[in-house]
PDB file of C-alpha atoms in Angstrom:
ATOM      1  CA  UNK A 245     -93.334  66.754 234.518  1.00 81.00           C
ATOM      2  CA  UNK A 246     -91.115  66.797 231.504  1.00 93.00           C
ATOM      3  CA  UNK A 247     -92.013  66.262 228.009  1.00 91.00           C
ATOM      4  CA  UNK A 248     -88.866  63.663 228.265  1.00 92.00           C
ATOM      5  CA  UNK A 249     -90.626  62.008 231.001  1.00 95.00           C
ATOM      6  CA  UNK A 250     -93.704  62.099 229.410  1.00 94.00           C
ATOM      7  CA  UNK A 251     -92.407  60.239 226.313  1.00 96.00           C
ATOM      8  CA  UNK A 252     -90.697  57.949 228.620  1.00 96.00           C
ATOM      9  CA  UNK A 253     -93.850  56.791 230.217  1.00 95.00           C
ATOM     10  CA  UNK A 254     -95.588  56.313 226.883  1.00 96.00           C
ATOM     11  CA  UNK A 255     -92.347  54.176 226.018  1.00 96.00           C
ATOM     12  CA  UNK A 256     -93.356  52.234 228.792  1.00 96.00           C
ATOM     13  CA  UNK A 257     -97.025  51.564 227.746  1.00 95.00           C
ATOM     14  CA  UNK A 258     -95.590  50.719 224.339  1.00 95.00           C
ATOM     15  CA  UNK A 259     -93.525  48.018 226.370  1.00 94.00           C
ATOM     16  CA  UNK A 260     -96.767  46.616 228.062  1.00 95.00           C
ATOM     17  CA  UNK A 261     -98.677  46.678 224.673  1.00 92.00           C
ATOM     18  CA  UNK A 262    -100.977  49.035 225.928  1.00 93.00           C
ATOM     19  CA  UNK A 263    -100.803  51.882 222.948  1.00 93.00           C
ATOM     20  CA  UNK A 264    -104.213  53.575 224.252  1.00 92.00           C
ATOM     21  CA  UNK A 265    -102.354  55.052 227.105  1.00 95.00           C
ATOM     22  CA  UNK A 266     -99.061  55.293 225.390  1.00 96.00           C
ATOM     23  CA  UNK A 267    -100.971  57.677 223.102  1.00 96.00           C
ATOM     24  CA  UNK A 268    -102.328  60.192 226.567  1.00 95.00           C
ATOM     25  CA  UNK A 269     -98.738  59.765 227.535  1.00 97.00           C
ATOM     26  CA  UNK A 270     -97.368  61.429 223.741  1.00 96.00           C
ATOM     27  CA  UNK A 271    -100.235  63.922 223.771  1.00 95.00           C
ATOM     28  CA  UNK A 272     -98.771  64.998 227.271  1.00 95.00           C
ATOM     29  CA  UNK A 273     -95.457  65.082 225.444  1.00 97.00           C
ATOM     30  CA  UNK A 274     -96.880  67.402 222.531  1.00 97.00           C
ATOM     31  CA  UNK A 275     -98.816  69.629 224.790  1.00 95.00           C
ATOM     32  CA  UNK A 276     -95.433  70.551 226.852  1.00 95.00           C
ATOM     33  CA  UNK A 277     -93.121  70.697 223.888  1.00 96.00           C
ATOM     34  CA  UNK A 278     -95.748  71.568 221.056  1.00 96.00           C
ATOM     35  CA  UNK A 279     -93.438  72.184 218.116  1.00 96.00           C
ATOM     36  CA  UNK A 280     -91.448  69.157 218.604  1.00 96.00           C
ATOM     37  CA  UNK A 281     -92.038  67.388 215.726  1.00 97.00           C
ATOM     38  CA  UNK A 282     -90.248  63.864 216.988  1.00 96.00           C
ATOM     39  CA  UNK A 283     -93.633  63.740 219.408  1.00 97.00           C
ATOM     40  CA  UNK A 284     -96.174  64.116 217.047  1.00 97.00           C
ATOM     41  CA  UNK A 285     -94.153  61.836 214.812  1.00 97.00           C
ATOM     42  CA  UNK A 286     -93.980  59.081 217.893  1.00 96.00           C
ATOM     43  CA  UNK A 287     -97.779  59.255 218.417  1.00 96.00           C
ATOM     44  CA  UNK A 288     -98.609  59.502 214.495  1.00 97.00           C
ATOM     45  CA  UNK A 289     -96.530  55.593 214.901  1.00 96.00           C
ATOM     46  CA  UNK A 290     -98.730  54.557 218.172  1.00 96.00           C
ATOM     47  CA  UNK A 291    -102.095  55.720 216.394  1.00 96.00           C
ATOM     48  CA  UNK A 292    -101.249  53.241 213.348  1.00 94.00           C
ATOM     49  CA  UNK A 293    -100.523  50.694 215.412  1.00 91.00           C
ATOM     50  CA  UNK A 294    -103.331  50.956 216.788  1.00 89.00           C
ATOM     51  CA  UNK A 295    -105.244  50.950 213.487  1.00 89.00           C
ATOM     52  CA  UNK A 296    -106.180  54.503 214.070  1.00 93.00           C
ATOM     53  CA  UNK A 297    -105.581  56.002 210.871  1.00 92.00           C
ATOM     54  CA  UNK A 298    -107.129  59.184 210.335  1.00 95.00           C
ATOM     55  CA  UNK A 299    -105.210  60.142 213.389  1.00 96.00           C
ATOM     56  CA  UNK A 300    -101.327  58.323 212.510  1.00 96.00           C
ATOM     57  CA  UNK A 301    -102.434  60.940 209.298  1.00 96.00           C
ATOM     58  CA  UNK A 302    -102.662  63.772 210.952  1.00 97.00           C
ATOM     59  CA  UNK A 303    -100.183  63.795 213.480  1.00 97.00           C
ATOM     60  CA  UNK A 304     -97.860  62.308 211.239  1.00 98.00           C
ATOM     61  CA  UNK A 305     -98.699  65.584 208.630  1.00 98.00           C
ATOM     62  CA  UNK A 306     -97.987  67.337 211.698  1.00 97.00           C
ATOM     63  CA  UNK A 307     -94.648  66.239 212.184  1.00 98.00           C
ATOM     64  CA  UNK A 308     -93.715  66.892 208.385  1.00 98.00           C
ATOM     65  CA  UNK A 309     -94.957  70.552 209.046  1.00 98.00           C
ATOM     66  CA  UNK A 310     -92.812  70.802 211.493  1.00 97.00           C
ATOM     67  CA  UNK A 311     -90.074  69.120 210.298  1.00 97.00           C
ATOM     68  CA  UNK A 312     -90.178  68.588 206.476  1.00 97.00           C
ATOM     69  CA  UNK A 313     -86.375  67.714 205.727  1.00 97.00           C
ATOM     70  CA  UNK A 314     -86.703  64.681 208.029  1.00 97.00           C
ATOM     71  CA  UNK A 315     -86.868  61.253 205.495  1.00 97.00           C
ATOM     72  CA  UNK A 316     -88.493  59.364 208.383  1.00 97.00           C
ATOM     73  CA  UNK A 317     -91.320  61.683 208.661  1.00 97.00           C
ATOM     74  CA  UNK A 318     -91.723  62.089 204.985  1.00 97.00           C
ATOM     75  CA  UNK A 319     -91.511  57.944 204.706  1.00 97.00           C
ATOM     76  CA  UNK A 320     -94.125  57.538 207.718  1.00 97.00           C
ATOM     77  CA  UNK A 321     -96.463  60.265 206.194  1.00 98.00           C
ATOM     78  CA  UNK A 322     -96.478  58.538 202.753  1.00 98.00           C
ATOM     79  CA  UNK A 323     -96.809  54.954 204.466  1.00 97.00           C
ATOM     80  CA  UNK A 324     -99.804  56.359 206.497  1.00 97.00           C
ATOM     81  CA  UNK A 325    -101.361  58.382 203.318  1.00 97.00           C
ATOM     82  CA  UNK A 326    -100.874  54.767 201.420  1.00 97.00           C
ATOM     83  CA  UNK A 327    -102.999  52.699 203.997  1.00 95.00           C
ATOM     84  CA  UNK A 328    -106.142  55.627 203.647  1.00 96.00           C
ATOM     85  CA  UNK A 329    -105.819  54.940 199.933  1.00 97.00           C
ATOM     86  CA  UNK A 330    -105.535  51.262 200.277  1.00 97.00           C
ATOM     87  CA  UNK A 331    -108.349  51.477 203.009  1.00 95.00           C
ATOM     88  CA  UNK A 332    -110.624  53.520 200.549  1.00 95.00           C
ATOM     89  CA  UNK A 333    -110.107  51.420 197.672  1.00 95.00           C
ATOM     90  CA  UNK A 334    -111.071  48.382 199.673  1.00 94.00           C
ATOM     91  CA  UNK A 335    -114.419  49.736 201.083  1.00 93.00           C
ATOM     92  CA  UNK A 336    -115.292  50.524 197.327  1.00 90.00           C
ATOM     93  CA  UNK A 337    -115.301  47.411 196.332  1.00 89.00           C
ATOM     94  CA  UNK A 338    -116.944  46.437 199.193  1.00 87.00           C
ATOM     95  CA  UNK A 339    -120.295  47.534 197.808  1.00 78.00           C
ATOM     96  CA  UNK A 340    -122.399  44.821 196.787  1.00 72.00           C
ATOM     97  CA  UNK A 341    -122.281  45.363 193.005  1.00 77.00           C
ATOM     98  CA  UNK A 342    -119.080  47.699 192.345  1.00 76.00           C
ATOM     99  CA  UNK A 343    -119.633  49.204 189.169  1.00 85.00           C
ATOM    100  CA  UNK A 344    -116.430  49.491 186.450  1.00 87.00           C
ATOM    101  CA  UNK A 345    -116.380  52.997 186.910  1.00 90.00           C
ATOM    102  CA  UNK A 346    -115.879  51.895 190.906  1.00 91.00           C
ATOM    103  CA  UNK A 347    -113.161  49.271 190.251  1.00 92.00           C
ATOM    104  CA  UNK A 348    -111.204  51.654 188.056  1.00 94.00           C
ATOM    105  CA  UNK A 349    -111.499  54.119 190.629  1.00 95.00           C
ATOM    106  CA  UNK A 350    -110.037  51.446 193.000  1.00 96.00           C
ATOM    107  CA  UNK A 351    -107.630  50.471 190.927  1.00 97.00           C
ATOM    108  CA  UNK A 352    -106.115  54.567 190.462  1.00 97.00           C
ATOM    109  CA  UNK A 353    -106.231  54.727 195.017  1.00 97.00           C
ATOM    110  CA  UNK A 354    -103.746  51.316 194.917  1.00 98.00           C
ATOM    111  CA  UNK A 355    -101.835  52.715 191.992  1.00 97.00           C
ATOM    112  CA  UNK A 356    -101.173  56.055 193.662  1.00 98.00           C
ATOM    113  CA  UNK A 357    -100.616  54.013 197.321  1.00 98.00           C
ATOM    114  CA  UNK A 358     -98.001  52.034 195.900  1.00 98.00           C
ATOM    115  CA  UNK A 359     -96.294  55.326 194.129  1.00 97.00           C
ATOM    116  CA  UNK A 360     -96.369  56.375 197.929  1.00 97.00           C
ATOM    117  CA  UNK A 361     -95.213  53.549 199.732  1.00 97.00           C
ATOM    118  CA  UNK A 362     -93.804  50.837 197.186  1.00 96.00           C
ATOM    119  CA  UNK A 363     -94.266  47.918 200.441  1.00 95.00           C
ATOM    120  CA  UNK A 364     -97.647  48.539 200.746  1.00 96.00           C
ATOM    121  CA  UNK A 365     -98.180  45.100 199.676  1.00 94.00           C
ATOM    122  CA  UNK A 366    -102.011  45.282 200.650  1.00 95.00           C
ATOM    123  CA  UNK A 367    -102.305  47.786 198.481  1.00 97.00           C
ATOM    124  CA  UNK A 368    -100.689  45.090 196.055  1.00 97.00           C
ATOM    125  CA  UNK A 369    -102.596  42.458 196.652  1.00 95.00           C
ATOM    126  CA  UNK A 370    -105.902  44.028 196.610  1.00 95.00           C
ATOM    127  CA  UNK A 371    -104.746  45.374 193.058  1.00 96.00           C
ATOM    128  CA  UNK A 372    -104.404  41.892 191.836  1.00 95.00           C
ATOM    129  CA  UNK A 373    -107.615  41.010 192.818  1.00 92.00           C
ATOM    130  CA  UNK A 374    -109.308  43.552 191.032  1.00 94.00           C
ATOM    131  CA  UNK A 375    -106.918  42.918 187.806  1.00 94.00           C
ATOM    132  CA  UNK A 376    -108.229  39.000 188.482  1.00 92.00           C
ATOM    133  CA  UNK A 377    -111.878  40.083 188.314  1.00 90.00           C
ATOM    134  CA  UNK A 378    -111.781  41.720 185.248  1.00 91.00           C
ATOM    135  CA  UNK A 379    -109.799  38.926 183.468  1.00 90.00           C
ATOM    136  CA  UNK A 380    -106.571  40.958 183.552  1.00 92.00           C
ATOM    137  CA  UNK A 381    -104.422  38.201 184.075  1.00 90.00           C
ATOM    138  CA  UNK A 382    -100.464  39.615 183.250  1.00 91.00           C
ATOM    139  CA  UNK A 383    -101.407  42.562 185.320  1.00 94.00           C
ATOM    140  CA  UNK A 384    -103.070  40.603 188.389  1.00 94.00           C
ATOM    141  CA  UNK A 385    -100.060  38.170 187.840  1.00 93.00           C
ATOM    142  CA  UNK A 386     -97.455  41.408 188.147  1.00 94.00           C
ATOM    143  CA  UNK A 387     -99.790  42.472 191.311  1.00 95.00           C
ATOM    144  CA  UNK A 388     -99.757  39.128 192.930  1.00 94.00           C
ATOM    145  CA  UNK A 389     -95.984  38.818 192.773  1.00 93.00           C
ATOM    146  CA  UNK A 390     -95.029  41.813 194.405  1.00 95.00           C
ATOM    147  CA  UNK A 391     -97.583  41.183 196.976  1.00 95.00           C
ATOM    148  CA  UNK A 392     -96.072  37.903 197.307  1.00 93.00           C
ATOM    149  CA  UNK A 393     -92.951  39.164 197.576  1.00 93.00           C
ATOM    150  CA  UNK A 394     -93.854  41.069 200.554  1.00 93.00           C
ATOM    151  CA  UNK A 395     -96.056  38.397 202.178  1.00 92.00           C
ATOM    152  CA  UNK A 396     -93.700  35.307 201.095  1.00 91.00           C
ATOM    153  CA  UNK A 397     -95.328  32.809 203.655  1.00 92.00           C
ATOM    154  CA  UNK A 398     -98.837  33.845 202.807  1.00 89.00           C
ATOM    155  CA  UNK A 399    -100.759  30.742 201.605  1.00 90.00           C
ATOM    156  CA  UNK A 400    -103.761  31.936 200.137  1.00 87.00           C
ATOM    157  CA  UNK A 401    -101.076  34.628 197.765  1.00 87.00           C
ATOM    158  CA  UNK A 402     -99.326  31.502 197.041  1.00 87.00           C
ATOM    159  CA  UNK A 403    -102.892  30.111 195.908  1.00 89.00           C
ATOM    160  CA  UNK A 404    -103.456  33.249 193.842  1.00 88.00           C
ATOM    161  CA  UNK A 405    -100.955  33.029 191.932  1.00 86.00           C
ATOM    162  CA  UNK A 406    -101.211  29.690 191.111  1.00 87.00           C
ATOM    163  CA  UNK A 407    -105.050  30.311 190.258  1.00 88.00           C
ATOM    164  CA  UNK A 408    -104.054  33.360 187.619  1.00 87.00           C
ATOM    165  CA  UNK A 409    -100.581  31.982 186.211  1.00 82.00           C
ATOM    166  CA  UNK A 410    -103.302  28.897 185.321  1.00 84.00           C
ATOM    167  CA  UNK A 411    -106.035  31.302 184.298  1.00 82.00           C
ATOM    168  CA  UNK A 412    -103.393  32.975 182.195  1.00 75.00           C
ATOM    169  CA  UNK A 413    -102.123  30.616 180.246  1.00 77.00           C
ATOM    170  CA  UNK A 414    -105.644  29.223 179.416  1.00 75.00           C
ATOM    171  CA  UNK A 415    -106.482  32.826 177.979  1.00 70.00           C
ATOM    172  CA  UNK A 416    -103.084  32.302 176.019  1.00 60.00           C
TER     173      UNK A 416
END
C-alpha cells in the first residue's frame, strides 16, 4: 500500500472519531514516506486531539525539521509547545500548598505559552487565577478578559470577572 492510501484510511478513522487508529494509519504513512513532513505534521494534529501531548510535540517538531519554512507547522509546533507549558504550570499549582516561588514559576510557563500561541486562552485563564490569588487584581482582570474573549460563552469566566472587577474596585 501507498503512503496516499495510508493517509486516506487514517482520514477515514478521523471521520468515524476513532483517532487511535487514525494515528496506526499516519504512522503507516510516515514509515513509507519517512521524510514527508505533511505526515508527521497530520499525526502531530491526531495525537493532540487525542490529548496526547508529548507525542502532537514530537511529531509536530518533526515536521518543522523537516519542513521549517512551513507557517502551519511552525503555528502547530508553538500551539502544541504552549499546551506542555500551560499543562506544567497547572500541575504546579496543583500541589497542595504551592509556594510563591511555585506560583511565580507558573506564572513565567503561561507568560511564555501565550508569547507562543497568543489563543491559548487556558493558558489565560489559568494566569488570572493565579494573578486573583495573590490579590493582583488589574493583572487577573487583563488575564480574565482575554480568556474571556476566547471562551465568550463560558459562565464561570463571566463569574470571574465579575468577582475581580468587584474585588478591584474594593482594593481601589
Amino acid at each position: 500500500m501507498k503512503a496516499e492510501e495510508y493517509v486516506q484510511k487514517a482520514y477515514q478513522c478521523i471521520l468515524q472519531n476513532d483517532f487511535e487508529q487514525a494515528v496506526e494509519w499516519f504512522e503507516k504513512a510516515i514509515s513509507a514516506q519517512p521524510d514527508h513532513a505533511e505526515h508527521y505534521f497530520r499525526c502531530s494534529v491526531t495525537y493532540a486531539r487525542s490529548g496526547r501531548l508529548e507525542q502532537a510535540l514530537a511529531y509536530a517538531e518533526h515536521a518543522v525539521r523537516l519542513a521549517p519554512q512551513q507557517d502551519e507547522y511552525v503555528l502547530h509546533l508553538h500551539a502544541q509547545e504552549a499546551r506542555q507549558y500551560t499543562e506544567k504550570a497547572r500541575k504546579m499549582l496543583e500541589v497542595d500548598r504551592a509556594t510563591p516561588q511555585m506560583r511565580q514559576d507558573a506564572i513565567l510557563l503561561l507568560e511564555r505559552a501565550i508569547s507562543l500561541d497568543p489563543l491559548c486562552g487556558d493558558a489565560f485563564l489559568l494566569l488570572a487565577l493565579i494573578y486573583d490569588e495573590l490579590n493582583e487584581y488589574k493583572l487577573a482582570v487583563q488575564a480574565a478578559r482575554e480568556a474571556a474573549a476566547l471562551f465568550p460563552h463560558n459562565v464561570q469566566l463571566a463569574n470571574l470577572m465579575k468577582k475581580l472587577c468587584q474585588q478591584m474596585n474594593e482594593q481601589i
